[in-house]
Coordinates of C-alpha atoms and ligand atoms in Angstrom, one line a residue:
Chain X
I1 CA 43.7 188.0 -50.1
S2 CA 43.3 191.2 -52.0
G3 CA 44.4 191.4 -55.5
L4 CA 45.9 194.8 -55.0
F5 CA 49.2 195.5 -56.6
R6 CA 49.0 192.1 -58.3
N7 CA 50.5 193.6 -61.4
V8 CA 53.4 195.3 -59.8
V9 CA 56.0 192.8 -60.7
G10 CA 59.6 192.4 -59.5
G11 CA 62.4 194.7 -58.3
K12 CA 60.4 197.2 -56.4
V13 CA 61.7 198.7 -53.1
L14 CA 58.8 198.5 -50.8
T15 CA 57.7 201.5 -48.8
H16 CA 55.3 201.8 -46.0
E17 CA 52.7 203.3 -48.4
D18 CA 53.0 200.3 -50.8
L19 CA 52.4 197.9 -47.9
D20 CA 49.6 199.7 -46.1
K21 CA 46.6 198.6 -48.1
P22 CA 47.6 195.0 -48.8
M23 CA 48.6 194.6 -45.1
K24 CA 45.1 195.7 -44.1
G25 CA 43.8 192.9 -46.5
M26 CA 46.1 190.4 -44.8
E27 CA 44.9 191.4 -41.4
E28 CA 41.3 190.9 -42.4
H29 CA 42.2 187.6 -43.9
L30 CA 43.7 186.4 -40.6
L31 CA 40.6 187.7 -38.7
K32 CA 38.4 185.6 -41.0
K33 CA 40.5 182.6 -40.1
N34 CA 39.5 183.3 -36.4
V35 CA 42.9 184.7 -35.4
A36 CA 42.3 187.1 -32.5
R37 CA 42.6 190.7 -33.5
E38 CA 45.5 191.4 -31.2
A39 CA 47.5 188.5 -32.7
A40 CA 46.6 189.4 -36.3
I41 CA 47.7 193.0 -35.8
R42 CA 51.0 192.0 -34.2
L43 CA 51.8 189.5 -36.9
C44 CA 51.0 192.0 -39.6
E45 CA 53.2 194.7 -37.9
G46 CA 56.0 192.3 -37.8
V47 CA 55.7 191.4 -41.5
E48 CA 55.4 195.0 -42.5
R49 CA 58.5 196.0 -40.5
S50 CA 60.5 193.2 -42.1
L51 CA 59.4 194.3 -45.6
V52 CA 59.9 198.0 -45.6
G53 CA 63.0 198.8 -47.7
V54 CA 63.1 195.3 -49.1
K55 CA 63.3 194.9 -52.9
T56 CA 60.8 192.4 -54.3
G57 CA 62.3 189.5 -56.1
S58 CA 62.2 189.5 -59.9
F59 CA 58.7 188.4 -61.1
Q60 CA 57.4 188.7 -57.6
T61 CA 54.3 190.8 -56.9
V62 CA 53.9 192.8 -53.7
D63 CA 51.1 190.4 -52.7
A64 CA 53.2 187.4 -53.2
T65 CA 56.0 188.9 -51.2
I66 CA 53.7 189.7 -48.3
R67 CA 52.2 186.2 -48.5
S68 CA 55.5 184.5 -48.3
A69 CA 56.7 186.7 -45.4
M70 CA 53.5 186.0 -43.5
E71 CA 53.9 182.3 -44.2
S72 CA 57.4 182.2 -42.7
S73 CA 56.2 184.4 -39.8
L74 CA 53.4 181.9 -39.0
R75 CA 55.8 179.0 -39.4
K76 CA 58.2 180.6 -37.0
I77 CA 55.6 181.4 -34.3
L78 CA 54.2 177.8 -34.4
T79 CA 57.6 176.1 -34.3
P80 CA 58.4 175.0 -30.8
T81 CA 61.8 176.0 -29.4
S82 CA 62.4 172.6 -27.7
S83 CA 61.5 169.0 -28.5
L84 CA 58.0 167.8 -27.9
D85 CA 58.7 164.1 -27.9
L86 CA 56.3 163.1 -25.1
L87 CA 57.1 159.4 -25.2
R88 CA 60.8 160.1 -24.8
E89 CA 60.2 162.4 -21.9
I90 CA 58.1 159.7 -20.2
Q91 CA 60.7 157.1 -20.8
S92 CA 63.4 159.2 -19.2
V93 CA 61.3 159.4 -16.0
T94 CA 59.9 155.9 -15.9
S95 CA 63.2 154.3 -16.8
P96 CA 65.9 156.8 -15.9
S97 CA 69.4 156.1 -17.1
L98 CA 71.9 155.0 -14.5
A99 CA 74.0 158.1 -15.0
S100 CA 71.1 160.4 -14.0
L101 CA 71.0 158.9 -10.5
Q102 CA 67.3 159.3 -10.5
S103 CA 65.0 156.6 -9.3
R104 CA 62.0 155.4 -11.3
R105 CA 58.7 157.3 -10.7
P106 CA 55.5 157.9 -12.6
Y107 CA 55.3 160.7 -15.1
V108 CA 52.5 163.1 -14.3
I109 CA 50.4 165.1 -16.8
S110 CA 47.6 167.4 -15.8
I111 CA 44.9 168.9 -18.0
V112 CA 43.4 172.3 -17.4
G113 CA 41.1 174.7 -19.3
V114 CA 37.8 176.6 -19.3
N115 CA 34.4 174.8 -19.2
G116 CA 33.4 172.3 -21.8
V117 CA 36.4 172.7 -24.1
G118 CA 37.2 168.9 -24.1
K119 CA 39.6 168.3 -21.2
S120 CA 38.2 164.9 -20.2
T121 CA 37.7 163.7 -23.7
N122 CA 41.2 164.6 -24.9
L123 CA 42.7 163.2 -21.7
S124 CA 41.1 159.9 -22.6
K125 CA 42.5 160.2 -26.1
I126 CA 46.0 160.7 -24.6
A127 CA 45.4 157.6 -22.4
F128 CA 44.5 155.6 -25.5
F129 CA 47.7 156.8 -27.2
L130 CA 49.8 155.8 -24.1
L131 CA 48.1 152.4 -23.9
Q132 CA 49.0 151.8 -27.6
N133 CA 52.6 152.4 -26.4
K134 CA 52.1 149.7 -23.7
Y135 CA 52.2 152.0 -20.7
R136 CA 50.5 151.5 -17.4
V137 CA 48.2 154.5 -17.1
L138 CA 46.3 155.9 -14.0
I139 CA 43.6 158.4 -14.7
A140 CA 42.9 160.6 -11.6
A141 CA 39.4 162.0 -11.5
C142 CA 40.1 165.4 -9.9
D143 CA 37.0 167.2 -11.3
T144 CA 35.1 166.8 -8.1
F145 CA 32.6 169.5 -9.1
R146 CA 30.8 169.0 -12.3
S147 CA 27.8 166.6 -12.3
G148 CA 28.7 163.3 -14.0
A149 CA 32.4 164.2 -14.3
V150 CA 33.5 161.1 -12.4
E151 CA 31.1 158.7 -14.2
Q152 CA 32.3 160.2 -17.6
L153 CA 35.9 159.1 -16.8
R154 CA 34.7 155.8 -15.5
V155 CA 33.1 155.1 -18.8
H156 CA 36.2 156.1 -20.7
A157 CA 38.4 153.9 -18.4
R158 CA 36.1 151.0 -18.9
N159 CA 36.1 151.4 -22.7
L160 CA 39.9 151.8 -22.8
K161 CA 40.5 148.8 -20.6
E162 CA 39.5 146.4 -23.3
L163 CA 41.2 148.4 -26.1
G164 CA 44.3 148.9 -23.9
E165 CA 44.8 145.4 -22.8
R166 CA 44.6 144.2 -26.4
E167 CA 47.5 146.6 -27.1
G168 CA 49.5 145.5 -24.1
G169 CA 48.9 148.4 -21.8
F170 CA 47.0 148.7 -18.5
I171 CA 44.6 151.4 -17.3
E172 CA 42.8 152.2 -14.0
L173 CA 40.7 155.0 -12.6
Y174 CA 41.6 156.7 -9.3
E175 CA 38.5 158.4 -8.0
K176 CA 37.3 159.8 -4.7
G177 CA 33.8 161.0 -5.6
Y178 CA 32.6 164.6 -5.5
G179 CA 33.1 167.6 -3.3
K180 CA 36.7 166.9 -2.1
D181 CA 39.7 169.0 -2.6
A182 CA 41.2 168.3 -6.1
A183 CA 44.8 169.1 -5.0
N184 CA 44.7 166.4 -2.3
I185 CA 43.2 163.8 -4.5
A186 CA 45.8 164.5 -7.1
K187 CA 48.6 164.1 -4.6
D188 CA 47.2 160.9 -3.3
A189 CA 46.7 159.6 -6.8
V190 CA 50.4 160.3 -7.6
S191 CA 51.6 158.4 -4.5
Y192 CA 49.3 155.5 -5.3
A193 CA 50.6 155.4 -8.8
A194 CA 54.2 155.3 -7.5
Q195 CA 53.3 152.4 -5.2
A196 CA 51.4 150.5 -7.8
N197 CA 54.0 150.9 -10.4
F198 CA 52.1 153.0 -12.9
D199 CA 54.1 154.8 -15.7
V200 CA 51.8 157.8 -16.3
V201 CA 49.2 159.6 -14.2
L202 CA 46.7 161.7 -16.2
I203 CA 44.9 164.2 -14.0
D204 CA 41.6 165.6 -15.1
T205 CA 40.5 168.9 -13.5
A206 CA 37.3 170.8 -13.3
G207 CA 36.6 173.4 -16.0
R208 CA 37.0 177.0 -14.7
R209 CA 36.5 180.4 -16.1
H210 CA 39.8 182.2 -16.6
N211 CA 38.4 185.3 -15.0
D212 CA 37.2 183.5 -11.8
Q213 CA 39.8 184.6 -9.3
R214 CA 38.9 182.0 -6.7
L215 CA 39.0 179.0 -9.0
M216 CA 42.1 180.2 -10.8
S217 CA 44.0 180.7 -7.6
S218 CA 43.4 177.1 -6.5
L219 CA 45.5 176.0 -9.5
E220 CA 48.6 177.1 -7.7
K221 CA 48.1 174.7 -4.8
F222 CA 47.1 172.0 -7.3
A223 CA 50.4 172.4 -9.1
K224 CA 52.3 172.3 -5.8
F225 CA 50.5 169.1 -4.6
A226 CA 50.5 167.2 -7.9
Q227 CA 53.9 168.3 -9.1
P228 CA 53.0 167.6 -12.7
D229 CA 55.8 167.0 -15.2
K230 CA 53.5 168.5 -17.8
I231 CA 50.6 170.9 -17.5
L232 CA 48.6 170.9 -20.7
M233 CA 45.8 173.4 -21.4
V234 CA 42.9 172.6 -23.7
G235 CA 41.7 175.4 -25.8
E236 CA 38.9 174.8 -28.3
A237 CA 39.3 175.8 -31.9
L238 CA 35.8 177.3 -31.8
V239 CA 36.7 180.1 -29.3
G240 CA 37.2 183.6 -30.7
T241 CA 39.2 186.5 -29.2
D242 CA 38.8 185.2 -25.7
S243 CA 41.5 182.6 -26.6
V244 CA 44.2 185.2 -25.9
Q245 CA 43.0 185.9 -22.3
Q246 CA 42.3 182.3 -21.6
A247 CA 45.9 181.3 -22.5
R248 CA 47.4 184.2 -20.6
N249 CA 45.5 183.7 -17.4
F250 CA 46.0 179.9 -17.3
N251 CA 49.7 180.4 -18.0
A252 CA 50.0 182.8 -15.1
A253 CA 47.9 180.7 -12.6
F254 CA 50.5 178.2 -11.3
G255 CA 52.6 180.5 -9.3
A256 CA 56.1 181.9 -9.8
G257 CA 58.4 179.7 -11.8
R258 CA 55.7 177.4 -13.1
H259 CA 53.8 177.9 -16.4
L260 CA 51.9 175.8 -19.0
D261 CA 53.9 173.3 -21.0
G262 CA 51.7 173.0 -24.0
F263 CA 48.3 173.4 -25.6
I264 CA 45.8 170.9 -26.9
I265 CA 43.7 172.6 -29.5
S266 CA 40.4 170.7 -29.5
K267 CA 37.4 170.5 -31.8
C268 CA 39.6 171.3 -34.9
D269 CA 37.1 169.2 -36.9
T270 CA 34.4 171.8 -36.2
V271 CA 36.0 174.9 -37.7
G272 CA 37.1 173.9 -41.2
E273 CA 39.8 176.3 -42.3
M274 CA 39.3 178.7 -39.4
I275 CA 42.0 177.4 -37.2
G276 CA 43.2 180.8 -36.0
T277 CA 42.8 179.9 -32.3
L278 CA 46.1 178.0 -32.3
V279 CA 47.9 181.0 -33.5
S280 CA 46.2 183.3 -30.9
M281 CA 47.1 181.0 -28.0
V282 CA 50.7 180.5 -29.0
H283 CA 51.0 184.2 -29.8
A284 CA 49.7 185.1 -26.3
T285 CA 52.1 182.9 -24.4
G286 CA 54.9 181.4 -26.5
I287 CA 53.8 178.0 -25.3
P288 CA 53.7 175.3 -28.0
V289 CA 50.8 173.2 -29.3
V290 CA 51.4 169.6 -28.4
F291 CA 48.2 168.0 -29.7
L292 CA 45.2 168.7 -31.8
G293 CA 41.8 167.2 -31.1
T294 CA 40.0 166.3 -34.3
G295 CA 36.9 164.5 -33.2
Q296 CA 35.1 162.7 -30.5
H297 CA 36.8 159.2 -30.8
Y298 CA 39.9 157.9 -29.0
S299 CA 41.9 158.0 -32.2
D300 CA 41.1 161.6 -33.0
L301 CA 44.3 163.1 -31.6
R302 CA 47.1 164.5 -33.8
T303 CA 50.4 166.2 -33.3
L304 CA 50.6 169.6 -35.0
N305 CA 51.8 169.5 -38.6
I306 CA 53.0 173.1 -39.1
G307 CA 53.0 172.9 -42.9
W308 CA 49.3 171.8 -42.8
A309 CA 48.4 174.6 -40.4
V310 CA 50.1 177.4 -42.3
K311 CA 48.6 176.2 -45.5
L312 CA 45.1 176.3 -44.1
L313 CA 45.7 179.7 -42.5
M314 CA 46.9 181.1 -45.8
S315 CA 44.3 179.5 -48.0
Chain H
M1 CA 35.5 207.1 -34.2
I2 CA 33.7 204.6 -36.6
K3 CA 37.1 202.9 -36.9
E4 CA 37.4 202.5 -33.2
I5 CA 33.9 201.1 -32.9
C6 CA 34.6 198.6 -35.7
S7 CA 37.8 197.6 -34.0
A8 CA 35.9 197.0 -30.8
L9 CA 33.3 194.9 -32.6
L10 CA 36.0 192.8 -34.2
E11 CA 37.7 192.4 -30.9
A12 CA 34.3 191.1 -29.6
D13 CA 34.2 188.4 -32.3
V14 CA 31.5 189.9 -34.4
N15 CA 31.6 188.4 -37.9
V16 CA 34.2 190.2 -40.1
K17 CA 31.7 190.7 -42.9
L18 CA 29.0 191.9 -40.6
V19 CA 31.3 194.6 -39.2
G20 CA 31.9 195.8 -42.8
S21 CA 28.2 196.1 -43.6
L22 CA 27.6 197.8 -40.2
R23 CA 30.3 200.4 -41.1
K24 CA 28.6 201.1 -44.4
S25 CA 25.1 201.6 -43.0
I26 CA 26.4 203.9 -40.3
K27 CA 28.2 206.0 -42.8
Q28 CA 24.9 206.2 -44.7
T29 CA 22.9 207.2 -41.7
V30 CA 25.2 209.9 -40.5
N31 CA 25.9 212.3 -43.3
F32 CA 29.1 213.9 -42.2
K33 CA 29.4 216.5 -44.9
E34 CA 26.0 218.0 -44.1
L35 CA 26.4 218.2 -40.4
A36 CA 25.6 221.6 -38.9
P37 CA 28.6 223.1 -37.1
G38 CA 28.5 222.5 -33.4
V39 CA 26.6 219.2 -33.6
N40 CA 28.1 216.6 -31.3
K41 CA 29.5 214.2 -33.9
K42 CA 30.5 211.6 -31.3
R43 CA 27.1 211.4 -29.9
L44 CA 25.5 211.1 -33.3
I45 CA 27.8 208.2 -34.2
Q46 CA 27.2 206.5 -30.9
K47 CA 23.5 206.7 -31.5
A48 CA 23.7 205.4 -35.0
V49 CA 25.8 202.4 -33.9
F50 CA 23.4 201.7 -31.1
D51 CA 20.4 201.8 -33.4
E52 CA 22.1 199.5 -35.9
L53 CA 23.0 197.0 -33.2
V54 CA 19.5 197.1 -31.7
K55 CA 18.0 196.6 -35.2
L56 CA 20.3 193.5 -35.5
V57 CA 19.3 191.8 -32.3
D58 CA 15.7 192.8 -32.0
P59 CA 13.8 189.6 -32.4
H60 CA 10.8 191.0 -34.3
A61 CA 8.8 188.2 -32.8
E62 CA 7.1 187.2 -29.5
P63 CA 9.2 184.8 -27.4
F64 CA 7.8 181.3 -27.0
K65 CA 5.5 180.9 -24.0
P66 CA 4.5 177.4 -22.8
K67 CA 0.8 176.9 -22.1
K68 CA -0.5 175.6 -18.9
G69 CA -2.5 172.3 -18.9
K70 CA -0.9 170.9 -22.1
P71 CA 2.5 169.3 -22.8
N72 CA 5.1 171.8 -24.2
V73 CA 8.1 170.0 -25.6
I74 CA 11.3 171.9 -25.8
M75 CA 14.4 170.4 -27.5
F76 CA 17.9 171.6 -27.0
V77 CA 20.5 171.5 -29.8
G78 CA 24.0 172.9 -30.2
L79 CA 27.7 172.4 -30.6
Q80 CA 29.8 170.1 -28.3
G81 CA 30.3 171.5 -24.8
S82 CA 28.3 174.6 -25.4
G83 CA 26.3 174.1 -22.2
K84 CA 23.1 172.3 -23.3
T85 CA 22.8 169.8 -20.4
T86 CA 23.5 172.5 -17.8
T87 CA 21.1 174.9 -19.3
C88 CA 18.3 172.3 -19.7
T89 CA 18.2 171.9 -16.0
K90 CA 18.3 175.7 -15.5
L91 CA 15.3 176.1 -17.8
A92 CA 13.4 173.2 -16.2
R93 CA 13.9 174.8 -12.8
H94 CA 12.8 178.2 -14.2
Y95 CA 9.5 176.8 -15.5
Q96 CA 9.1 174.6 -12.4
S97 CA 9.3 177.7 -10.2
R98 CA 6.6 179.4 -12.3
G99 CA 4.2 176.6 -11.6
F100 CA 4.7 174.4 -14.7
K101 CA 5.0 170.7 -14.0
S102 CA 8.5 170.2 -15.6
C103 CA 10.8 167.3 -16.5
L104 CA 13.9 166.3 -18.4
V105 CA 14.7 163.7 -21.0
C106 CA 18.3 162.7 -21.8
A107 CA 18.5 161.9 -25.5
D108 CA 22.3 162.0 -25.4
T109 CA 23.4 158.4 -25.7
F110 CA 26.7 159.2 -27.1
R111 CA 28.8 161.2 -24.7
A112 CA 30.3 159.3 -21.8
G113 CA 28.5 160.1 -18.6
A114 CA 25.9 162.3 -20.2
F115 CA 23.0 160.6 -18.5
D116 CA 24.7 160.6 -15.1
Q117 CA 25.3 164.3 -15.5
L118 CA 21.7 165.1 -16.3
K119 CA 20.5 162.7 -13.6
Q120 CA 22.7 164.4 -10.9
N121 CA 21.6 167.9 -12.0
A122 CA 17.9 166.9 -12.1
T123 CA 18.1 165.2 -8.7
K124 CA 19.7 168.3 -7.1
A125 CA 16.9 170.4 -8.6
K126 CA 14.2 167.9 -7.7
I127 CA 13.1 167.5 -11.3
P128 CA 11.8 164.2 -12.7
Y129 CA 14.0 162.8 -15.5
Y130 CA 14.1 160.0 -18.1
G131 CA 17.0 158.3 -19.7
S132 CA 18.5 154.9 -20.5
L133 CA 21.9 153.4 -19.8
T134 CA 21.3 150.6 -22.2
Q135 CA 19.4 152.0 -25.2
T136 CA 22.0 153.4 -27.7
D137 CA 19.5 155.0 -30.2
P138 CA 18.8 158.6 -29.1
V139 CA 15.7 158.7 -31.2
V140 CA 14.1 155.8 -29.3
V141 CA 15.0 157.2 -25.9
A142 CA 13.7 160.7 -26.8
K143 CA 10.4 159.3 -28.0
E144 CA 10.0 156.9 -25.0
G145 CA 10.7 159.7 -22.6
V146 CA 8.5 162.3 -24.1
D147 CA 5.6 159.8 -24.5
K148 CA 5.9 158.7 -20.9
F149 CA 5.9 162.3 -19.6
K150 CA 3.0 163.3 -21.8
K151 CA 1.0 160.5 -20.4
E152 CA 1.8 161.6 -16.9
R153 CA 0.5 165.1 -17.8
F154 CA 3.8 167.0 -17.6
E155 CA 3.6 170.6 -18.9
V156 CA 7.2 171.4 -19.8
I157 CA 9.2 168.5 -21.2
I158 CA 12.8 169.4 -22.0
V159 CA 14.8 167.1 -24.3
D160 CA 18.6 167.2 -24.0
T161 CA 20.6 166.0 -27.1
S162 CA 24.3 165.3 -27.9
G163 CA 26.6 168.0 -29.1
R164 CA 27.1 168.1 -32.8
H165 CA 28.6 170.2 -35.6
R166 CA 27.8 170.9 -39.2
Q167 CA 30.8 169.1 -40.6
E168 CA 29.3 165.7 -39.7
Q169 CA 26.2 165.1 -41.7
D170 CA 25.3 161.9 -39.7
L171 CA 25.1 163.9 -36.5
F172 CA 22.8 166.4 -38.2
D173 CA 20.6 163.7 -39.6
E174 CA 20.3 162.2 -36.1
M175 CA 19.2 165.6 -34.8
V176 CA 16.5 165.8 -37.4
Q177 CA 15.3 162.3 -36.6
I178 CA 15.0 163.1 -32.9
Q179 CA 13.1 166.2 -33.8
R180 CA 10.7 164.3 -36.0
A181 CA 10.1 161.8 -33.2
V182 CA 9.3 164.2 -30.5
T183 CA 7.9 167.1 -32.6
P184 CA 9.0 169.9 -30.2
D185 CA 6.9 173.1 -29.7
Q186 CA 10.2 174.9 -29.4
T187 CA 13.8 174.1 -30.4
I188 CA 16.5 176.0 -28.7
M189 CA 20.1 176.4 -29.9
V190 CA 22.6 176.8 -27.1
L191 CA 25.6 178.9 -28.0
D192 CA 28.8 179.6 -26.0
A193 CA 29.4 183.4 -25.6
S194 CA 33.1 182.9 -26.4
I195 CA 32.5 181.5 -29.9
G196 CA 34.5 183.2 -32.7
Q197 CA 34.2 183.4 -36.4
Q198 CA 32.6 179.9 -36.8
A199 CA 29.4 181.2 -35.1
E200 CA 27.7 182.2 -38.3
A201 CA 28.3 179.1 -40.3
Q202 CA 27.4 176.7 -37.5
S203 CA 24.2 178.5 -36.4
K204 CA 23.2 178.8 -40.0
A205 CA 23.6 175.1 -40.5
F206 CA 21.6 174.4 -37.3
K207 CA 18.9 176.8 -38.4
E208 CA 18.6 175.0 -41.7
A209 CA 18.5 171.5 -40.2
A210 CA 16.6 172.1 -37.0
D211 CA 14.9 175.5 -37.5
F212 CA 15.4 176.5 -33.9
G213 CA 13.2 179.3 -32.6
A214 CA 15.5 180.7 -30.0
I215 CA 19.1 180.9 -29.0
I216 CA 20.4 180.8 -25.4
I217 CA 23.8 182.3 -24.9
T218 CA 25.8 180.6 -22.1
K219 CA 28.9 181.4 -20.2
T220 CA 28.2 185.1 -20.3
D221 CA 29.9 185.1 -16.9
G222 CA 33.2 184.8 -18.7
N223 CA 35.3 187.5 -20.4
A224 CA 34.0 187.2 -23.9
N225 CA 31.9 189.9 -25.3
G226 CA 29.4 187.7 -27.1
G227 CA 30.1 189.2 -30.6
G228 CA 30.1 185.7 -32.2
A229 CA 26.7 185.3 -30.7
I230 CA 25.5 188.5 -32.4
S231 CA 26.8 187.2 -35.7
A232 CA 25.0 183.9 -35.2
Y233 CA 21.9 185.6 -34.2
V234 CA 21.9 188.0 -37.1
S235 CA 22.3 185.3 -39.6
R236 CA 19.4 183.3 -38.1
S237 CA 17.2 185.8 -36.3
R238 CA 14.1 184.9 -34.3
A239 CA 13.0 185.1 -30.7
F240 CA 15.8 185.6 -28.2
C241 CA 15.5 183.8 -24.9
R242 CA 17.6 184.2 -21.8
Ligands
GTP401 N1 34.0 167.5 -32.5 C1 34.8 167.4 -31.4 N2 34.2 167.3 -30.2 C2 35.1 167.2 -29.1 C3 36.5 167.2 -29.2 N3 37.0 167.1 -28.0 C4 35.9 167.0 -27.1 N4 34.8 167.1 -27.8 C5 33.4 167.1 -27.3 O1 33.2 168.3 -26.5 C6 32.3 168.0 -25.4 C7 32.9 168.4 -24.1 O2 34.0 167.5 -23.8 P1 34.5 167.2 -22.4 O3 35.8 166.4 -22.5 O4 33.5 166.8 -21.5 O5 35.0 168.7 -22.0 P2 35.6 169.2 -20.6 O6 36.5 170.3 -20.9 O7 36.1 168.1 -19.8 O8 34.3 169.8 -19.9 P3 34.1 170.2 -18.4 O9 34.8 169.2 -17.5 O10 32.6 170.2 -18.2 O11 34.7 171.6 -18.2 C8 32.0 166.5 -25.5 O12 30.8 166.4 -26.2 C9 33.1 166.0 -26.3 O13 32.7 164.8 -27.1 C10 37.0 167.3 -30.6 O14 38.2 167.3 -30.8 N5 36.1 167.4 -31.6
GTP402 N1 31.0 179.4 -16.4 C1 29.9 178.8 -17.0 N2 30.0 177.5 -17.2 C2 28.9 176.9 -17.8 C3 27.7 177.6 -18.1 N3 26.9 176.7 -18.7 C4 27.5 175.5 -18.7 N4 28.8 175.6 -18.2 C5 29.8 174.6 -18.1 O1 30.3 174.2 -19.4 C6 30.6 172.9 -19.4 C7 29.9 172.2 -20.5 O2 28.5 172.2 -20.2 P1 27.5 171.0 -20.6 O3 26.1 171.5 -20.1 O4 28.0 169.7 -20.2 O5 27.5 171.2 -22.2 P2 26.8 170.4 -23.3 O6 26.5 171.3 -24.4 O7 25.7 169.6 -22.7 O8 28.0 169.4 -23.7 P3 27.9 168.1 -24.7 O9 26.7 167.4 -24.2 O10 29.2 167.4 -24.4 O11 27.8 168.6 -26.1 C8 30.3 172.3 -18.0 O12 31.5 172.4 -17.2 C9 29.3 173.3 -17.4 O13 29.4 173.4 -16.0 C10 27.7 179.0 -17.8 O14 26.7 179.7 -18.1 N5 28.8 179.5 -17.2
MG403 MG1 35.7 167.4 -17.9
MG404 MG1 25.3 167.5 -22.8

C-alpha cells in the first residue's frame, strides 16, 4: 500500500482530497489481490465515506487510518449474519427434538457451480468430514452429462468407504448413469435415503455456465424436486472478475424465495495471497463462505477463518 | 478516455501491472499537447490502444504444424479443471478430420475418474486411446502409451496430464518427468478464460518448467473477457493456438 501521507501523523480531520490518492492506492491493492473491480470500488467508497470528517487518532497516519478502516470493513463483509454450524443443523433434522413435532428425515445438501471449479471433489471432502462425525452419507450422482462424472464419484465413494467405516460412518453412491434428468434422480435419491435411514444426502450436479439460460433454468426444477436444506455453490479462487456474475446468476437461479445458502471457495492453495474471490462473491450476494478448499485430498477442507483472510488481503 | 479503457481492461482481469504499462505507452504514442485542432482524439486513442493490444498478443512465431507420415507428440499441461481432458479430445478430432491418424494417451493417474472421462470422450469421437486403471505412475503410462502408438504409426499422439499448480513442486517435477519421457514436439498450456490475477504467476511457472509452445484458452463461451489470459500470454508469449 502506498506510502503517501505516511508522515502526516495524528489529529488531522480528513477531507475528501486527503483521502483521494491513498484510496486509489488501496483500490489497486485490492485488485492485485484478485478482488473484482466492482467489489474493490464499492469497498473503497464505503471506507472513504466513513472517514471523511473523521479526525485521525494521535500518532496515527492517514495510511494507517485507511488500513484499519478497510480491515474492519472486510471483516464485516465476511462475517456471516447467522450461525454456520452445519453439524448442528444436520442434527436438528436427523434427530429432531420432541418439541419440534418434526419426524426424522435426511438432511439434503446440493452442490452447484460452473464447470471444473471443484464441485465433485469438494463434495467428497464434505462426505469425508461427515463420515468422521459418524454419519450415514448417501452421495447422489446427478451430473448425468459430463463424461466420467459418475465413475469419478464411484472412485471417491469406494475410497471413502474404507476411511469412513474406520471412523464409524457409512457411505453409499446413488447412481442412475448418464443422460437422465438430474432433478428426478435427485428426488429419487432423497426418497431412497429416507427409506434406508441415511442422515445426509450429498447431491453432485453438472457444471454449467452461469450465462447459459437453458442450463441455469433447469436449476429451479432441481431445487423443487430435491428440496435441499442447503444449496452450496463452489467458486474457485482462481477466477477473476467473473466471480461476481457467477455468484449473482447462481443465487438467482432457484426461483422466487430460494437462494444460495453458502459458498465453497475452492483451490485456495493455488492463489497464494490473492484470495480476493471470496470477497467478490460475498460482496455480490451477501451469502456467506461456508468452506474453503485447500487442496486435492479429502482432508483439504477448512472453515473460513476471518482473521486469516483479512490478514492475507491486507498483506 | 484512457481512464475508461484502463477500467475496462481491469474489469476484464488484465494484470494490474500490465494495465499500468499499457497506459504509459499509449500516453507516449499519442502526444496530446501537439495534436492539431480538429483531430479526432477519441479515434486516435482507440487506434493506439488497439495497436498496443495487438502488439501484445501477436505471437511473432509460426504456429506448430504436425507433419504427415511421422509421429507428432503433443502434451497438455495446465491448472486443475482448466479443460485439458476436454480439449485434448477436441484437438484430436480436429487433426483426425484433417486426415491425421490421431490418438489419445491418459497420463492422469491422479484424478478420480480421469481415465473414464478420457475413454468416454474418445469413444464418442471414435479416437483410439491408451490408459491404465492399475498403473499409478503417470510417467510410465505416458511412455507406454506414446511408444505403443508410435509403433502403430499414429501421426498425432496427444498426451493428457493431471491438473497442477506452481505452489506444489512435486507436481511440477512430475510434469517435467513426463515431458522427458515422451519428448513432445509441442507442449500446450490450457488456460480457463475466466482466470484472474493469478494468470501471470501460474503461466510463468508453467513456462519455466515445461516451456510450452502454445496456450489454448477454454470456456470462452462464458462471460469472462479473457483478460487474465492476455496477461498470461504477455508474460510468456509464443504461438497462439485455438
Ligand atoms: N489445488 C486444488 N485443486 C482442487 C481443489 N478442489 C478441486 N480441485 C481439482 O480441480 C479439478 C476439478 O475438480 P472437480 O471436482 O472434478 O470439479 P467439478 O466442478 O466437479 O467439475 P465438472 O463436474 O466437470 O464441472 C480436479 O483436478 C480437482 O482435483 C482444491 O481445493 N485445490
Ligand atoms: N463451457 C465450457 N466448459 C468447458 C470447456 N472446456 C472444458 N469445459 C468443462 O470444464 C470442466 C473441466 O474440464 P476438464 O477437461 O475435465 O478439465 P481438466 O483440465 O482436464 O481437469 P483436471 O484433469 O481435473 O485438471 C468440464 O465440466 C468440462 O466439460 C469449454 O470450452 N466451455
Ligand atoms: Mg463434477
Ligand atoms: Mg483432466
